[in-house]
Short mmCIF file of C-alpha atoms in Angstrom, two decimals:
data_model
loop_
_atom_site.label_atom_id
_atom_site.label_comp_id
_atom_site.label_asym_id
_atom_site.label_seq_id
_atom_site.Cartn_x
_atom_site.Cartn_y
_atom_site.Cartn_z
CA MET A 1 -95.70 37.34 -8.15
CA VAL A 2 -95.98 40.33 -10.93
CA ASP A 3 -92.84 41.36 -10.20
CA ASP A 4 -91.00 38.63 -10.48
CA VAL A 5 -92.87 37.86 -13.95
CA LEU A 6 -92.20 41.28 -14.71
CA ILE A 7 -88.08 40.46 -14.17
CA VAL A 8 -88.06 37.19 -15.67
CA VAL A 9 -89.38 38.84 -18.85
CA ALA A 10 -87.07 41.85 -18.83
CA VAL A 11 -84.17 39.35 -18.22
CA GLY A 12 -85.42 37.19 -21.12
CA ILE A 13 -85.22 40.31 -23.25
CA LEU A 14 -82.33 41.24 -22.62
CA ILE A 15 -80.57 37.98 -22.79
CA VAL A 16 -81.81 37.90 -26.30
CA ARG A 17 -80.82 41.13 -27.07
CA GLN A 18 -77.21 39.71 -26.11
CA PHE A 19 -77.19 38.07 -29.56
CA GLN A 20 -77.72 41.12 -31.43
CA TRP A 21 -75.58 42.83 -33.12
CA ARG A 22 -75.13 46.35 -31.26
CA SER A 23 -72.90 49.69 -31.84
CA ALA A 24 -69.83 49.33 -29.00
CA GLU A 25 -69.91 52.62 -27.49
CA PRO A 26 -68.04 51.92 -24.08
CA ARG A 27 -69.73 54.42 -21.90
CA ARG A 28 -72.68 52.71 -22.58
CA MET A 29 -72.37 49.39 -22.06
CA LEU A 30 -71.69 49.85 -18.25
CA LEU A 31 -75.19 52.08 -18.09
CA LEU A 32 -77.52 49.00 -17.59
CA PRO A 33 -75.49 47.11 -15.63
CA LEU A 34 -74.79 49.51 -12.93
CA LEU A 35 -78.93 50.39 -12.76
CA LEU A 36 -79.56 47.01 -12.73
CA ILE A 37 -77.21 46.47 -9.61
CA ALA A 38 -78.54 49.78 -8.40
CA VAL A 39 -81.89 49.08 -8.20
CA GLY A 40 -81.22 45.21 -7.32
CA LEU A 41 -79.69 46.41 -4.03
CA VAL A 42 -82.32 49.60 -3.91
CA TYR A 43 -84.91 46.48 -3.81
CA LEU A 44 -82.80 43.92 -1.68
CA GLY A 45 -83.28 47.04 1.28
CA PHE A 46 -86.60 46.55 1.58
CA GLU A 47 -86.45 42.47 1.34
CA VAL A 48 -84.02 41.51 3.61
CA ARG A 49 -85.30 42.80 6.93
CA GLY A 50 -86.43 39.91 8.64
CA LEU A 51 -85.20 37.42 6.50
CA GLN A 52 -82.70 34.71 7.12
CA ARG A 53 -79.28 35.11 5.30
CA ALA A 54 -76.83 32.91 3.85
CA ASP A 55 -73.93 35.12 2.90
CA TRP A 56 -71.59 32.88 2.12
CA LEU A 57 -73.95 30.96 -0.45
CA LEU A 58 -74.27 34.90 -1.67
CA VAL A 59 -70.71 35.80 -1.94
CA GLY A 60 -70.45 32.51 -4.51
CA GLU A 61 -73.21 32.76 -6.52
CA LEU A 62 -71.92 36.88 -6.74
CA VAL A 63 -68.23 35.37 -8.12
CA LEU A 64 -69.41 32.66 -9.86
CA VAL A 65 -71.94 34.40 -12.12
CA ALA A 66 -69.14 37.24 -12.43
CA GLY A 67 -67.47 34.49 -14.49
CA THR A 68 -69.69 33.59 -16.29
CA GLY A 69 -69.66 37.81 -17.59
CA THR A 70 -65.94 37.30 -17.78
CA ALA A 71 -66.39 34.19 -20.27
CA MET A 72 -69.50 36.07 -22.10
CA GLY A 73 -67.06 39.09 -22.78
CA CYS A 74 -64.37 36.81 -23.81
CA VAL A 75 -66.40 34.79 -26.55
CA THR A 76 -68.54 37.88 -27.54
CA ARG A 77 -67.68 38.78 -31.60
CA PHE A 78 -66.89 42.26 -33.16
CA ARG A 79 -67.98 43.56 -36.40
CA ARG A 80 -67.35 47.27 -38.43
CA ALA A 81 -70.70 47.67 -40.00
CA GLY A 82 -71.36 51.67 -39.59
CA GLY A 83 -68.83 51.64 -36.12
CA LEU A 84 -67.58 49.24 -34.03
CA GLN A 85 -70.82 46.61 -33.05
CA TYR A 86 -70.56 43.46 -31.10
CA ARG A 87 -72.56 40.94 -29.68
CA LEU A 88 -71.89 37.14 -27.97
CA THR A 89 -71.16 33.87 -30.00
CA GLY A 90 -73.00 30.80 -29.78
CA ALA A 91 -70.90 29.48 -27.25
CA GLY A 92 -73.49 32.53 -25.17
CA ILE A 93 -75.96 30.48 -25.49
CA VAL A 94 -74.32 27.37 -23.05
CA LEU A 95 -72.75 30.43 -20.66
CA TRP A 96 -76.29 31.65 -20.43
CA ALA A 97 -77.62 27.62 -19.53
CA VAL A 98 -74.61 28.22 -16.37
CA PHE A 99 -75.84 31.33 -14.98
CA LEU A 100 -79.36 30.13 -15.33
CA ALA A 101 -77.98 27.07 -13.49
CA ILE A 102 -75.94 28.47 -11.40
CA ARG A 103 -79.38 31.21 -10.23
CA ILE A 104 -81.34 27.94 -9.78
CA GLY A 105 -78.69 26.24 -7.88
CA SER A 106 -78.79 29.10 -4.90
CA PHE A 107 -81.92 29.19 -4.99
CA ALA A 108 -82.78 25.56 -3.89
CA LEU A 109 -79.57 25.25 -1.75
CA ALA A 110 -81.11 28.35 -0.39
CA SER A 111 -83.91 26.72 0.24
CA VAL A 112 -82.78 23.88 1.97
CA LEU A 113 -80.59 26.42 4.50
CA GLY A 114 -83.99 28.12 4.91
CA ALA A 115 -82.32 31.28 3.52
CA GLN A 116 -85.42 32.77 1.91
CA LEU A 117 -82.86 35.76 0.46
CA LEU A 118 -81.43 34.08 -2.34
CA ASP A 119 -85.32 33.89 -4.21
CA ALA A 120 -85.15 37.54 -3.04
CA THR A 121 -86.36 39.36 -6.49
CA GLY A 122 -83.73 42.27 -5.71
CA LEU A 123 -81.11 39.66 -5.83
CA ILE A 124 -81.73 38.13 -9.17
CA LEU A 125 -81.83 42.04 -10.69
CA VAL A 126 -78.09 42.59 -8.69
CA SER A 127 -76.90 38.59 -10.24
CA PHE A 128 -78.29 39.69 -13.26
CA GLY A 129 -76.38 42.99 -13.21
CA VAL A 130 -72.81 41.74 -12.21
CA ASN A 131 -73.04 39.01 -15.03
CA ARG A 132 -73.64 41.87 -17.17
CA LEU A 133 -71.05 44.19 -15.98
CA ALA A 134 -68.25 41.88 -15.94
CA ALA A 135 -69.23 40.65 -19.72
CA SER A 136 -69.23 44.81 -20.26
CA LEU A 137 -66.03 45.06 -18.65
CA VAL A 138 -64.37 42.24 -20.49
CA VAL A 139 -65.44 43.34 -23.79
CA ARG A 140 -64.65 47.51 -23.09
CA HIS A 141 -60.54 46.18 -22.51
CA ARG A 142 -60.85 43.93 -25.28
CA ILE A 143 -61.80 47.32 -27.66
CA ALA A 144 -59.99 49.00 -25.76
CA HIS A 145 -57.05 46.96 -25.73
CA GLY A 146 -57.01 44.28 -28.60
CA GLY A 147 -57.07 46.40 -31.74
CA ASP A 148 -57.73 44.78 -35.37
CA LYS A 149 -54.84 42.09 -34.67
CA THR A 150 -55.59 40.70 -31.74
CA LEU A 151 -59.97 40.91 -31.94
CA ALA A 152 -61.85 38.43 -33.91
CA TYR A 153 -64.14 40.42 -36.64
CA ASP A 154 -66.84 39.43 -39.18
CA GLN A 155 -66.23 41.34 -42.17
CA GLY A 156 -70.91 40.57 -42.67
CA SER A 157 -71.31 38.47 -45.95
CA ALA A 158 -67.48 38.47 -46.68
CA GLY A 159 -67.07 35.93 -44.20
CA THR A 160 -65.08 36.21 -41.13
CA ARG A 161 -61.43 36.86 -40.86
CA ARG A 162 -59.16 35.60 -37.43
#
């Protein structure tokens, strides 16, 4: 129970961070998602013993959360303020709601099927990590290949250029 509360608080903090301007350092973008996935997999290693699984449901959830992460990367906004910065736009709120609906839906479906693995703490971490990894990869790609001509930038108080 304490683990779940800590994870919910940590995930909440990470979600809020997505809407704040951050430095766009491509190497650093992958650290947190990969760490979340690794910790989640270790956690799952301990939790999976004796639990009934629904592998198809697990794969389906991971594909869907990767899709929401990809969409989040696409709606990310950039600005130049002491270097390139990025943050999630207002559409990200809807995408986070979709992410949570996917997570709650897979938990509910797993409960009906008797597959306890989908409510495992490790899977919550892996699911969140996969979402963040997909978003980070899209943002990195946009930075590397978009250039000033195709990226939408906020110019601080000067308004928005598209």
